[in-house]
PDB file of C-alpha atoms and ligand atoms in Angstrom:
ATOM      1  CA  MET A   1       0.010  -0.012   0.069  1.00  0.00           C
ATOM      2  CA  SER A   2       1.666   3.348  -0.957  1.00  0.00           C
ATOM      3  CA  VAL A   3       1.399   6.369   0.789  1.00  0.00           C
ATOM      4  CA  HIS A   4      -1.160   7.623  -1.541  1.00  0.00           C
ATOM      5  CA  ASP A   5      -3.511   4.485  -0.760  1.00  0.00           C
ATOM      6  CA  ARG A   6      -4.171   4.382   3.116  1.00  0.00           C
ATOM      7  CA  THR A   7      -7.096   4.031   5.275  1.00  0.00           C
ATOM      8  CA  ILE A   8      -8.067   6.455   8.053  1.00  0.00           C
ATOM      9  CA  ASP A   9     -10.299   5.133  11.084  1.00  0.00           C
ATOM     10  CA  TYR A  10     -13.132   7.504  11.517  1.00  0.00           C
ATOM     11  CA  GLY A  11     -14.633   5.506  14.214  1.00  0.00           C
ATOM     12  CA  ASP A  12     -18.248   5.471  14.240  1.00  0.00           C
ATOM     13  CA  ARG A  13     -18.382   8.117  11.218  1.00  0.00           C
ATOM     14  CA  GLY A  14     -16.835   5.050   9.140  1.00  0.00           C
ATOM     15  CA  SER A  15     -13.425   5.002   7.429  1.00  0.00           C
ATOM     16  CA  VAL A  16     -11.922   7.039   4.938  1.00  0.00           C
ATOM     17  CA  ARG A  17      -9.743   5.284   2.222  1.00  0.00           C
ATOM     18  CA  VAL A  18      -7.388   7.774   0.520  1.00  0.00           C
ATOM     19  CA  VAL A  19      -6.100   7.452  -3.035  1.00  0.00           C
ATOM     20  CA  ALA A  20      -3.832   9.597  -5.075  1.00  0.00           C
ATOM     21  CA  ASP A  21      -6.176  11.501  -7.599  1.00  0.00           C
ATOM     22  CA  GLY A  22      -9.465  11.144  -9.746  1.00  0.00           C
ATOM     23  CA  ALA A  23      -7.995   8.550 -11.916  1.00  0.00           C
ATOM     24  CA  ALA A  24      -7.132   6.293  -8.729  1.00  0.00           C
ATOM     25  CA  LEU A  25     -10.468   7.173  -7.364  1.00  0.00           C
ATOM     26  CA  ALA A  26     -12.428   6.026 -10.472  1.00  0.00           C
ATOM     27  CA  GLN A  27     -10.286   2.896 -10.532  1.00  0.00           C
ATOM     28  CA  ALA A  28     -10.773   2.320  -6.725  1.00  0.00           C
ATOM     29  CA  ALA A  29     -14.718   2.712  -7.347  1.00  0.00           C
ATOM     30  CA  ALA A  30     -14.648   0.125  -9.973  1.00  0.00           C
ATOM     31  CA  GLU A  31     -12.799  -2.355  -8.028  1.00  0.00           C
ATOM     32  CA  THR A  32     -15.292  -1.932  -5.374  1.00  0.00           C
ATOM     33  CA  MET A  33     -18.125  -2.373  -7.466  1.00  0.00           C
ATOM     34  CA  ILE A  34     -16.606  -5.602  -8.961  1.00  0.00           C
ATOM     35  CA  SER A  35     -15.794  -7.176  -5.465  1.00  0.00           C
ATOM     36  CA  ALA A  36     -19.164  -6.200  -4.050  1.00  0.00           C
ATOM     37  CA  ALA A  37     -21.166  -7.581  -7.016  1.00  0.00           C
ATOM     38  CA  THR A  38     -18.766 -10.670  -7.145  1.00  0.00           C
ATOM     39  CA  SER A  39     -19.424 -11.637  -3.637  1.00  0.00           C
ATOM     40  CA  ALA A  40     -23.044 -11.133  -3.664  1.00  0.00           C
ATOM     41  CA  VAL A  41     -23.497 -13.299  -6.728  1.00  0.00           C
ATOM     42  CA  ALA A  42     -21.318 -15.853  -5.026  1.00  0.00           C
ATOM     43  CA  ALA A  43     -23.207 -15.888  -1.861  1.00  0.00           C
ATOM     44  CA  ARG A  44     -26.804 -15.215  -3.390  1.00  0.00           C
ATOM     45  CA  GLY A  45     -26.825 -15.494  -6.966  1.00  0.00           C
ATOM     46  CA  VAL A  46     -27.521 -12.104  -7.617  1.00  0.00           C
ATOM     47  CA  ALA A  47     -25.988  -8.419  -6.738  1.00  0.00           C
ATOM     48  CA  PHE A  48     -28.253  -5.384  -5.926  1.00  0.00           C
ATOM     49  CA  ILE A  49     -26.379  -2.120  -6.392  1.00  0.00           C
ATOM     50  CA  ALA A  50     -27.720   1.274  -6.133  1.00  0.00           C
ATOM     51  CA  LEU A  51     -25.582   3.823  -8.257  1.00  0.00           C
ATOM     52  CA  SER A  52     -25.149   7.558  -7.895  1.00  0.00           C
ATOM     53  CA  GLY A  53     -24.974  10.571 -10.394  1.00  0.00           C
ATOM     54  CA  GLY A  54     -21.882  12.758 -10.281  1.00  0.00           C
ATOM     55  CA  SER A  55     -18.537  12.880 -11.813  1.00  0.00           C
ATOM     56  CA  THR A  56     -16.576   9.762 -10.273  1.00  0.00           C
ATOM     57  CA  PRO A  57     -19.437   7.425 -10.987  1.00  0.00           C
ATOM     58  CA  LYS A  58     -19.217   8.690 -14.631  1.00  0.00           C
ATOM     59  CA  ALA A  59     -15.590   7.727 -14.588  1.00  0.00           C
ATOM     60  CA  MET A  60     -15.960   4.685 -12.856  1.00  0.00           C
ATOM     61  CA  GLY A  61     -18.645   3.543 -15.581  1.00  0.00           C
ATOM     62  CA  THR A  62     -16.175   4.472 -18.404  1.00  0.00           C
ATOM     63  CA  LEU A  63     -13.342   2.500 -16.855  1.00  0.00           C
ATOM     64  CA  LEU A  64     -15.784  -0.614 -16.043  1.00  0.00           C
ATOM     65  CA  SER A  65     -16.721  -0.829 -19.945  1.00  0.00           C
ATOM     66  CA  THR A  66     -12.978  -1.154 -20.985  1.00  0.00           C
ATOM     67  CA  ASP A  67     -11.392  -4.594 -21.621  1.00  0.00           C
ATOM     68  CA  GLY A  68      -9.480  -4.594 -18.320  1.00  0.00           C
ATOM     69  CA  PHE A  69     -12.409  -4.260 -16.359  1.00  0.00           C
ATOM     70  CA  ARG A  70     -15.544  -5.353 -18.330  1.00  0.00           C
ATOM     71  CA  SER A  71     -15.015  -9.403 -18.017  1.00  0.00           C
ATOM     72  CA  ARG A  72     -14.378  -9.242 -14.208  1.00  0.00           C
ATOM     73  CA  MET A  73     -17.878  -7.670 -13.353  1.00  0.00           C
ATOM     74  CA  PRO A  74     -21.064 -10.245 -13.353  1.00  0.00           C
ATOM     75  CA  TRP A  75     -23.390  -8.040 -15.387  1.00  0.00           C
ATOM     76  CA  GLN A  76     -25.766 -10.500 -16.075  1.00  0.00           C
ATOM     77  CA  ALA A  77     -26.606 -11.117 -12.567  1.00  0.00           C
ATOM     78  CA  THR A  78     -26.608  -7.533 -11.073  1.00  0.00           C
ATOM     79  CA  GLU A  79     -29.582  -5.606 -10.818  1.00  0.00           C
ATOM     80  CA  PHE A  80     -29.196  -1.913 -11.064  1.00  0.00           C
ATOM     81  CA  PHE A  81     -30.995   1.125  -9.398  1.00  0.00           C
ATOM     82  CA  TRP A  82     -30.214   4.633  -8.482  1.00  0.00           C
ATOM     83  CA  GLY A  83     -30.061   6.295  -5.287  1.00  0.00           C
ATOM     84  CA  ASP A  84     -31.316   9.500  -6.594  1.00  0.00           C
ATOM     85  CA  GLU A  85     -32.798  11.056  -9.700  1.00  0.00           C
ATOM     86  CA  ARG A  86     -33.489  14.368 -11.163  1.00  0.00           C
ATOM     87  CA  TRP A  87     -36.933  15.196 -12.544  1.00  0.00           C
ATOM     88  CA  VAL A  88     -36.181  15.014 -16.084  1.00  0.00           C
ATOM     89  CA  PRO A  89     -37.047  12.344 -19.007  1.00  0.00           C
ATOM     90  CA  ILE A  90     -34.563   9.565 -19.099  1.00  0.00           C
ATOM     91  CA  SER A  91     -33.459  10.725 -22.599  1.00  0.00           C
ATOM     92  CA  SER A  92     -31.898  14.197 -20.864  1.00  0.00           C
ATOM     93  CA  PRO A  93     -28.425  14.585 -20.236  1.00  0.00           C
ATOM     94  CA  GLU A  94     -29.301  15.509 -16.677  1.00  0.00           C
ATOM     95  CA  SER A  95     -30.592  11.927 -16.006  1.00  0.00           C
ATOM     96  CA  ASN A  96     -28.451  10.053 -13.503  1.00  0.00           C
ATOM     97  CA  ALA A  97     -29.751   6.848 -15.134  1.00  0.00           C
ATOM     98  CA  GLY A  98     -29.959   8.026 -18.913  1.00  0.00           C
ATOM     99  CA  GLU A  99     -26.306   8.924 -18.633  1.00  0.00           C
ATOM    100  CA  ALA A 100     -25.203   5.559 -16.809  1.00  0.00           C
ATOM    101  CA  ILE A 101     -27.351   3.675 -19.500  1.00  0.00           C
ATOM    102  CA  ARG A 102     -25.931   5.396 -22.415  1.00  0.00           C
ATOM    103  CA  GLY A 103     -22.633   5.696 -21.030  1.00  0.00           C
ATOM    104  CA  TYR A 104     -21.990   1.990 -20.172  1.00  0.00           C
ATOM    105  CA  LEU A 105     -24.731  -0.269 -19.030  1.00  0.00           C
ATOM    106  CA  ALA A 106     -26.373  -0.403 -22.540  1.00  0.00           C
ATOM    107  CA  SER A 107     -23.306  -1.725 -23.998  1.00  0.00           C
ATOM    108  CA  VAL A 108     -21.625  -4.191 -21.328  1.00  0.00           C
ATOM    109  CA  GLY A 109     -24.389  -6.701 -21.446  1.00  0.00           C
ATOM    110  CA  VAL A 110     -26.834  -6.035 -18.686  1.00  0.00           C
ATOM    111  CA  PRO A 111     -30.119  -7.387 -19.345  1.00  0.00           C
ATOM    112  CA  GLU A 112     -32.671  -4.280 -19.932  1.00  0.00           C
ATOM    113  CA  THR A 113     -34.740  -6.174 -17.315  1.00  0.00           C
ATOM    114  CA  ARG A 114     -32.283  -5.718 -14.450  1.00  0.00           C
ATOM    115  CA  ILE A 115     -31.985  -1.883 -15.003  1.00  0.00           C
ATOM    116  CA  HIS A 116     -34.429  -0.162 -12.861  1.00  0.00           C
ATOM    117  CA  PRO A 117     -34.352   3.750 -13.285  1.00  0.00           C
ATOM    118  CA  ALA A 118     -36.785   5.994 -11.270  1.00  0.00           C
ATOM    119  CA  PRO A 119     -40.057   6.399 -13.443  1.00  0.00           C
ATOM    120  CA  THR A 120     -39.580  10.107 -14.203  1.00  0.00           C
ATOM    121  CA  ASP A 121     -41.488  10.132 -17.626  1.00  0.00           C
ATOM    122  CA  ASN A 122     -45.153   9.040 -16.835  1.00  0.00           C
ATOM    123  CA  SER A 123     -46.325  10.540 -13.476  1.00  0.00           C
ATOM    124  CA  ASP A 124     -46.077  13.201 -11.220  1.00  0.00           C
ATOM    125  CA  PRO A 125     -42.852  13.285  -8.659  1.00  0.00           C
ATOM    126  CA  ALA A 126     -45.112  11.843  -5.648  1.00  0.00           C
ATOM    127  CA  THR A 127     -46.296   8.950  -7.440  1.00  0.00           C
ATOM    128  CA  ALA A 128     -42.944   8.344  -9.171  1.00  0.00           C
ATOM    129  CA  ALA A 129     -41.405   8.036  -5.879  1.00  0.00           C
ATOM    130  CA  LEU A 130     -44.052   5.561  -4.590  1.00  0.00           C
ATOM    131  CA  ALA A 131     -43.730   3.642  -7.393  1.00  0.00           C
ATOM    132  CA  TYR A 132     -40.056   3.411  -7.193  1.00  0.00           C
ATOM    133  CA  GLU A 133     -40.072   2.288  -3.759  1.00  0.00           C
ATOM    134  CA  GLU A 134     -42.666  -0.417  -4.626  1.00  0.00           C
ATOM    135  CA  THR A 135     -40.407  -1.601  -7.447  1.00  0.00           C
ATOM    136  CA  ILE A 136     -37.332  -1.566  -4.843  1.00  0.00           C
ATOM    137  CA  ARG A 137     -39.602  -3.493  -2.387  1.00  0.00           C
ATOM    138  CA  SER A 138     -40.643  -6.112  -4.918  1.00  0.00           C
ATOM    139  CA  ILE A 139     -37.056  -6.929  -6.153  1.00  0.00           C
ATOM    140  CA  VAL A 140     -34.407  -6.241  -3.537  1.00  0.00           C
ATOM    141  CA  PRO A 141     -34.639  -8.786  -0.862  1.00  0.00           C
ATOM    142  CA  ALA A 142     -35.169  -7.612   2.864  1.00  0.00           C
ATOM    143  CA  ALA A 143     -32.938  -8.394   5.628  1.00  0.00           C
ATOM    144  CA  ASN A 144     -34.153  -6.985   9.228  1.00  0.00           C
ATOM    145  CA  GLY A 145     -37.427  -5.396   7.245  1.00  0.00           C
ATOM    146  CA  LEU A 146     -35.759  -3.351   4.841  1.00  0.00           C
ATOM    147  CA  PRO A 147     -34.896  -3.917   1.281  1.00  0.00           C
ATOM    148  CA  THR A 148     -30.895  -4.369   1.510  1.00  0.00           C
ATOM    149  CA  PHE A 149     -28.691  -3.315  -1.237  1.00  0.00           C
ATOM    150  CA  ASP A 150     -25.083  -5.056  -1.632  1.00  0.00           C
ATOM    151  CA  LEU A 151     -23.568  -1.637  -2.672  1.00  0.00           C
ATOM    152  CA  VAL A 152     -24.877   1.638  -2.427  1.00  0.00           C
ATOM    153  CA  LEU A 153     -22.664   4.308  -4.109  1.00  0.00           C
ATOM    154  CA  LEU A 154     -22.823   7.862  -2.889  1.00  0.00           C
ATOM    155  CA  GLY A 155     -21.645  11.004  -3.795  1.00  0.00           C
ATOM    156  CA  MET A 156     -21.041  14.000  -1.692  1.00  0.00           C
ATOM    157  CA  GLY A 157     -21.975  17.775  -2.835  1.00  0.00           C
ATOM    158  CA  GLU A 158     -20.000  20.676  -1.866  1.00  0.00           C
ATOM    159  CA  ASP A 159     -22.744  21.787   0.196  1.00  0.00           C
ATOM    160  CA  GLY A 160     -22.961  18.310   2.029  1.00  0.00           C
ATOM    161  CA  HIS A 161     -25.805  16.820   0.355  1.00  0.00           C
ATOM    162  CA  THR A 162     -25.957  13.150  -0.851  1.00  0.00           C
ATOM    163  CA  ALA A 163     -28.182  11.282  -2.868  1.00  0.00           C
ATOM    164  CA  SER A 164     -30.657  14.174  -3.093  1.00  0.00           C
ATOM    165  CA  LEU A 165     -30.677  14.662   0.653  1.00  0.00           C
ATOM    166  CA  PHE A 166     -30.150  18.480   0.374  1.00  0.00           C
ATOM    167  CA  PRO A 167     -29.614  20.532   3.638  1.00  0.00           C
ATOM    168  CA  ASN A 168     -32.694  21.795   5.194  1.00  0.00           C
ATOM    169  CA  THR A 169     -35.228  20.048   2.964  1.00  0.00           C
ATOM    170  CA  ALA A 170     -38.249  17.821   3.743  1.00  0.00           C
ATOM    171  CA  ALA A 171     -36.517  14.434   2.881  1.00  0.00           C
ATOM    172  CA  LEU A 172     -34.516  14.840   5.599  1.00  0.00           C
ATOM    173  CA  GLN A 173     -37.378  14.103   8.277  1.00  0.00           C
ATOM    174  CA  GLU A 174     -38.602  10.798   6.552  1.00  0.00           C
ATOM    175  CA  THR A 175     -38.374   7.823   8.723  1.00  0.00           C
ATOM    176  CA  GLU A 176     -40.847   5.466   7.091  1.00  0.00           C
ATOM    177  CA  ARG A 177     -40.778   5.894   3.284  1.00  0.00           C
ATOM    178  CA  LEU A 178     -37.765   4.380   1.278  1.00  0.00           C
ATOM    179  CA  VAL A 179     -37.962   6.655  -1.575  1.00  0.00           C
ATOM    180  CA  VAL A 180     -39.641  10.146  -1.586  1.00  0.00           C
ATOM    181  CA  HIS A 181     -39.633  13.327  -4.025  1.00  0.00           C
ATOM    182  CA  ASN A 182     -37.838  16.605  -2.768  1.00  0.00           C
ATOM    183  CA  GLU A 183     -38.319  19.959  -3.512  1.00  0.00           C
ATOM    184  CA  VAL A 184     -34.743  21.436  -3.453  1.00  0.00           C
ATOM    185  CA  PRO A 185     -35.402  25.108  -3.085  1.00  0.00           C
ATOM    186  CA  GLN A 186     -31.445  25.907  -3.601  1.00  0.00           C
ATOM    187  CA  LEU A 187     -31.817  24.056  -7.111  1.00  0.00           C
ATOM    188  CA  THR A 188     -35.199  25.297  -7.763  1.00  0.00           C
ATOM    189  CA  ALA A 189     -35.390  21.524  -8.569  1.00  0.00           C
ATOM    190  CA  THR A 190     -37.411  18.383  -7.698  1.00  0.00           C
ATOM    191  CA  ARG A 191     -35.527  15.339  -7.254  1.00  0.00           C
ATOM    192  CA  ILE A 192     -36.534  11.699  -6.586  1.00  0.00           C
ATOM    193  CA  THR A 193     -34.240  10.326  -3.585  1.00  0.00           C
ATOM    194  CA  MET A 194     -33.587   7.204  -1.485  1.00  0.00           C
ATOM    195  CA  THR A 195     -34.208   8.282   2.087  1.00  0.00           C
ATOM    196  CA  ALA A 196     -31.512   7.810   4.759  1.00  0.00           C
ATOM    197  CA  PRO A 197     -33.174   4.483   6.401  1.00  0.00           C
ATOM    198  CA  LEU A 198     -33.124   2.611   3.027  1.00  0.00           C
ATOM    199  CA  ILE A 199     -29.226   3.742   2.115  1.00  0.00           C
ATOM    200  CA  ASN A 200     -28.320   2.845   5.931  1.00  0.00           C
ATOM    201  CA  ALA A 201     -29.924  -0.784   5.434  1.00  0.00           C
ATOM    202  CA  GLY A 202     -27.267  -1.462   2.712  1.00  0.00           C
ATOM    203  CA  ARG A 203     -24.481  -3.910   3.236  1.00  0.00           C
ATOM    204  CA  GLN A 204     -21.838  -1.712   1.978  1.00  0.00           C
ATOM    205  CA  VAL A 205     -22.180   2.120   1.592  1.00  0.00           C
ATOM    206  CA  VAL A 206     -19.498   3.917  -0.214  1.00  0.00           C
ATOM    207  CA  PHE A 207     -19.163   7.681  -0.648  1.00  0.00           C
ATOM    208  CA  LEU A 208     -16.771   8.762  -3.787  1.00  0.00           C
ATOM    209  CA  ALA A 209     -15.532  12.470  -3.246  1.00  0.00           C
ATOM    210  CA  GLY A 210     -12.702  13.764  -5.382  1.00  0.00           C
ATOM    211  CA  GLY A 211     -11.256  17.180  -5.849  1.00  0.00           C
ATOM    212  CA  GLY A 212     -10.426  20.145  -3.521  1.00  0.00           C
ATOM    213  CA  GLY A 213     -13.695  21.609  -3.858  1.00  0.00           C
ATOM    214  CA  LYS A 214     -14.972  18.998  -1.270  1.00  0.00           C
ATOM    215  CA  ALA A 215     -12.011  19.263   1.142  1.00  0.00           C
ATOM    216  CA  ALA A 216     -13.657  21.603   3.879  1.00  0.00           C
ATOM    217  CA  ARG A 217     -17.084  20.144   3.478  1.00  0.00           C
ATOM    218  CA  LEU A 218     -15.439  16.701   3.979  1.00  0.00           C
ATOM    219  CA  SER A 219     -13.725  17.766   7.032  1.00  0.00           C
ATOM    220  CA  GLU A 220     -16.908  19.527   8.702  1.00  0.00           C
ATOM    221  CA  VAL A 221     -18.740  16.129   8.041  1.00  0.00           C
ATOM    222  CA  LEU A 222     -16.099  13.810   9.616  1.00  0.00           C
ATOM    223  CA  ASP A 223     -14.400  16.187  12.025  1.00  0.00           C
ATOM    224  CA  GLY A 224     -17.065  18.613  13.110  1.00  0.00           C
ATOM    225  CA  ALA A 225     -20.105  18.571  15.284  1.00  0.00           C
ATOM    226  CA  ILE A 226     -22.999  16.519  14.209  1.00  0.00           C
ATOM    227  CA  ASP A 227     -25.706  18.828  12.377  1.00  0.00           C
ATOM    228  CA  THR A 228     -27.547  16.479   9.989  1.00  0.00           C
ATOM    229  CA  GLN A 229     -29.991  19.132   8.854  1.00  0.00           C
ATOM    230  CA  ARG A 230     -27.006  21.254   7.576  1.00  0.00           C
ATOM    231  CA  LEU A 231     -24.948  18.300   6.628  1.00  0.00           C
ATOM    232  CA  PRO A 232     -26.918  15.422   5.396  1.00  0.00           C
ATOM    233  CA  SER A 233     -24.030  13.275   4.317  1.00  0.00           C
ATOM    234  CA  GLN A 234     -23.749  12.740   8.329  1.00  0.00           C
ATOM    235  CA  MET A 235     -27.072  10.942   8.574  1.00  0.00           C
ATOM    236  CA  ILE A 236     -25.377   8.148   6.460  1.00  0.00           C
ATOM    237  CA  ARG A 237     -24.617   5.579   9.240  1.00  0.00           C
ATOM    238  CA  PRO A 238     -25.127   1.945   8.073  1.00  0.00           C
ATOM    239  CA  SER A 239     -24.172  -0.603  10.740  1.00  0.00           C
ATOM    240  CA  ALA A 240     -20.812  -1.495   8.919  1.00  0.00           C
ATOM    241  CA  GLY A 241     -19.886   2.416   8.682  1.00  0.00           C
ATOM    242  CA  PRO A 242     -19.759   4.143   5.508  1.00  0.00           C
ATOM    243  CA  LEU A 243     -16.574   3.740   3.599  1.00  0.00           C
ATOM    244  CA  TRP A 244     -15.490   7.053   2.202  1.00  0.00           C
ATOM    245  CA  LEU A 245     -13.092   6.696  -1.128  1.00  0.00           C
ATOM    246  CA  VAL A 246     -11.478   9.899  -1.687  1.00  0.00           C
ATOM    247  CA  ASP A 247      -8.630  11.366  -3.195  1.00  0.00           C
ATOM    248  CA  GLU A 248      -5.679  13.410  -1.671  1.00  0.00           C
ATOM    249  CA  ALA A 249      -7.132  16.667  -2.732  1.00  0.00           C
ATOM    250  CA  ALA A 250     -10.640  15.867  -1.033  1.00  0.00           C
ATOM    251  CA  ALA A 251      -8.893  14.716   2.108  1.00  0.00           C
ATOM    252  CA  ALA A 252      -6.404  17.526   2.487  1.00  0.00           C
ATOM    253  CA  GLN A 253      -8.317  19.112   5.676  1.00  0.00           C
ATOM    254  CA  LEU A 254      -8.996  16.105   7.405  1.00  0.00           C
ATOM    255  CA  GLN A 255      -7.995  16.386  10.840  1.00  0.00           C
ATOM    256  CA  ARG A 256      -6.937  12.665  11.064  1.00  0.00           C
ATOM    257  CA  ASN A 257      -5.222  12.774   7.595  1.00  0.00           C
ATOM    258  CA  ARG A 258      -1.131  12.158   8.086  1.00  0.00           C
ATOM    259  CA  SER A 259       0.584  12.404   4.771  1.00  0.00           C
TER     260      SER A 259
HETATM  261  C1  6PG B  28     -26.680  13.856  -8.287  1.00  0.00           C
HETATM  262  C2  6PG B  28     -26.020  13.179  -7.295  1.00  0.00           C
HETATM  263  C3  6PG B  28     -25.308  13.627  -6.228  1.00  0.00           C
HETATM  264  C4  6PG B  28     -24.051  13.733  -6.350  1.00  0.00           C
HETATM  265  C5  6PG B  28     -23.094  14.713  -5.739  1.00  0.00           C
HETATM  266  C6  6PG B  28     -21.572  14.972  -5.995  1.00  0.00           C
HETATM  267  O1  6PG B  28     -27.615  13.503  -8.740  1.00  0.00           O
HETATM  268  O2  6PG B  28     -26.162  15.126  -8.563  1.00  0.00           O
HETATM  269  O3  6PG B  28     -26.268  11.818  -7.159  1.00  0.00           O
HETATM  270  O4  6PG B  28     -25.724  13.553  -4.822  1.00  0.00           O
HETATM  271  O5  6PG B  28     -23.461  12.552  -6.306  1.00  0.00           O
HETATM  272  O6  6PG B  28     -23.547  16.009  -6.020  1.00  0.00           O
HETATM  273  O7  6PG B  28     -21.432  14.925  -7.349  1.00  0.00           O
HETATM  274  P1  6PG B  28     -19.873  15.187  -7.949  1.00  0.00           P
HETATM  275  O8  6PG B  28     -19.191  13.910  -7.563  1.00  0.00           O
HETATM  276  O9  6PG B  28     -20.069  15.415  -9.344  1.00  0.00           O
HETATM  277  O10 6PG B  28     -19.313  16.234  -7.249  1.00  0.00           O
END
């Protein structure tokens, strides 16, 4: 393990794996996905993965579709969902699912029946959120009463949001529903998002955060006082603890960083 690949223990806030840069981050994300899917398929015959929007998952997808990675991922036995979605048709470049499907999922051999985007094109946001929740309940097996994804990939925005759990928005109060629509006044936008209880039920929950623009907020989230309304990423507390995959630039202000 090089100085540019180390893990920092953040106690009950999880652990932080620091890699060199954006390229190493995309590679670590791709390896994480392959390993989570491979173990799930070995143990249970199928893998359930919730993808995220954002720049690192995009780079991860590009890498996964290349020769060195593509044959190592059990594409045919993996069910894909999204942790959040913008209220746009899937054909839009703004659509998280649309971009992943066009970027790599359509070309690597995932059966269409295993790709489950939120239904943003046929109803209003509240109905779509309910329908997506029902789809998840009907496909993803429950452990401890909640559908349990093998891997939930998340990003963290510079304001501390994750999925579409934005600071001081209604979705943060949700304790029963698994997916809700969320009005985000700061973006003048509507989003569909998994709620913290569903995300936290995941076997493995992994944040991907790269670049210096994330450094101050990441330190607030991990080193600062708990204030989940202002820093929704702090709501993510799966029993195994979240893993933060970050690059050196994003880790630069962490108090426990030691490079
Ligand atoms: C979205 C995302 C969102 C994203 C973060 C980080 O739909 O925008 O799901 O939560 O992951 O904003 O994005 P970057 O990694 O591109 O900064």
